[in-house]
Amino acid sequence: MIEAGNVRQGLPSEPLAGEVTDILASKRTVRIERIASTGQATPEGEWYDQDHDEWVLVVAGAARLRIEGEAADRDLAEGDWVLLPAHCRHRVTWIRAEPPTIWLAVHF
Amino acid sequence: MIEAGNVRQGLPSEPLAGEVTDILASKRTVRIERIASTGQATPEGEWYDQDHDEWVLVVAGAARLRIEGEAADRDLAEGDWVLLPAHCRHRVTWIRAEPPTIWLAVHF
């Protein structure tokens, strides 16, 4: 049985309280996720600080990403990717809600 | 220095003799690649047979994938992904050449 799907299908049809995360593949130290966001920025003053590397891709939509120590937000559009090393503190300052912004995240 | 890019940019502008592979991230047992193909199917009678899992996503374009033991090719369009377990023999029977088909491949 081969697992397969489409990252653009099965999205929330309206703004939701939270992001919707689907695990597309997971094995040993690697996890591939599709994240559908309907506007959830990181709460003010909070940062993501992870003990593993994360590679993120904007499949559809748009977002702004702040990386600690950088002078300004990074504008991310469709196709943009960023490699976030472990303990690179970052936050999503804005995200397009409608239609949902779709991220692909590879945690490794 | 944060590594970043766009999977839809920097593509070959014309059909090339071979695929163009860019390594976007690589660490320990994980490698993330962007592959731009201008029509390269797997040669007749050949199969990919890898000793690791591979997760592939069609970022743009279209392709047909044959998995050994399946009765027919799988049609892959934009957004489609497939998880190919280690030693799942497969071949690309057709791929859209113009504009180039863009794959994302996570080897892990």
Coordinates of C-alpha atoms in Angstrom, one line a residue, chain A residues 6-108:
Chain A
N6 CA -2.3 16.1 -2.7
V7 CA -1.0 19.0 -0.5
R8 CA -3.6 21.4 -2.0
Q9 CA -6.7 19.3 -1.3
G10 CA -8.7 18.7 1.9
L11 CA -8.2 22.2 3.2
P12 CA -10.5 23.9 5.8
S13 CA -13.2 25.8 4.0
E14 CA -13.4 28.6 6.5
P15 CA -11.3 30.3 9.2
L16 CA -10.7 27.9 12.1
A17 CA -9.5 28.4 15.6
G18 CA -6.2 26.8 14.9
E19 CA -4.0 25.5 12.2
V20 CA -4.7 22.0 10.7
T21 CA -1.6 19.8 10.6
D22 CA -1.5 16.5 8.6
I23 CA 1.5 14.2 9.0
L24 CA 2.3 13.0 5.4
A25 CA 5.3 10.9 6.4
S26 CA 7.1 10.0 9.6
K27 CA 10.0 7.8 10.2
R28 CA 12.8 7.7 12.8
T29 CA 13.9 11.3 13.2
V30 CA 12.1 12.8 10.2
R31 CA 8.5 14.1 9.9
I32 CA 6.9 15.7 6.9
E33 CA 3.8 17.8 7.6
R34 CA 1.3 19.7 5.6
I35 CA 0.0 22.7 7.7
A36 CA -3.1 24.6 6.6
S37 CA -3.3 28.0 8.3
T38 CA -6.3 30.3 8.3
G39 CA -4.5 33.3 9.7
Q40 CA -2.8 32.0 12.8
A41 CA 0.3 34.2 13.6
T42 CA 2.5 33.3 16.5
P43 CA 1.1 35.1 19.6
E44 CA 2.8 38.4 20.4
G45 CA 6.0 37.9 22.4
E46 CA 6.2 34.1 21.7
W47 CA 8.9 32.4 19.6
Y48 CA 9.4 28.9 18.2
D49 CA 12.6 27.4 19.6
Q50 CA 13.1 23.9 18.4
D51 CA 15.7 21.3 19.2
H52 CA 15.8 20.1 15.6
D53 CA 16.2 21.6 12.1
E54 CA 13.1 22.5 10.2
W55 CA 12.8 23.1 6.5
V56 CA 9.6 25.0 5.5
L57 CA 8.1 25.7 2.1
V58 CA 5.1 28.0 1.3
V59 CA 3.1 25.7 -1.1
A60 CA 0.3 28.3 -1.4
G61 CA -0.5 31.6 0.2
A62 CA 1.8 34.1 1.9
A63 CA 3.3 34.8 5.3
R64 CA 5.8 37.0 7.1
L65 CA 8.5 35.4 9.2
R66 CA 10.6 37.0 11.8
I67 CA 13.9 35.4 12.7
E68 CA 15.4 36.6 16.0
G69 CA 18.3 38.9 15.4
E70 CA 17.2 40.0 11.9
A71 CA 16.2 43.6 11.4
A72 CA 12.9 43.0 9.6
D73 CA 10.4 40.3 8.7
R74 CA 10.9 38.1 5.7
D75 CA 8.1 38.2 3.2
L76 CA 7.3 34.7 2.1
A77 CA 5.4 34.0 -1.1
E78 CA 4.4 30.8 -2.9
G79 CA 7.5 28.6 -3.5
D80 CA 9.6 30.3 -0.9
W81 CA 11.5 28.0 1.5
V82 CA 13.6 28.6 4.6
L83 CA 15.9 26.3 6.4
L84 CA 15.5 27.0 10.2
P85 CA 18.4 25.4 12.1
A86 CA 17.7 24.0 15.6
H87 CA 17.3 26.8 18.1
C88 CA 17.0 29.5 15.5
R89 CA 14.2 31.4 17.2
H90 CA 11.5 32.5 14.9
R91 CA 7.9 33.6 14.8
V92 CA 5.2 34.0 12.1
T93 CA 4.1 37.7 12.3
W94 CA 1.4 37.5 9.7
I95 CA -0.2 34.8 7.5
R96 CA -2.7 35.0 4.7
A97 CA -6.0 33.6 5.9
E98 CA -8.2 33.4 2.9
P99 CA -7.7 31.1 1.0
P100 CA -5.7 29.2 3.6
T101 CA -1.9 29.4 3.5
I102 CA -0.4 25.9 3.0
W103 CA 3.0 25.1 4.4
L104 CA 5.1 22.0 3.9
A105 CA 7.4 21.4 6.9
V106 CA 10.1 18.8 7.1
H107 CA 11.4 18.3 10.7
F108 CA 14.7 16.5 10.8

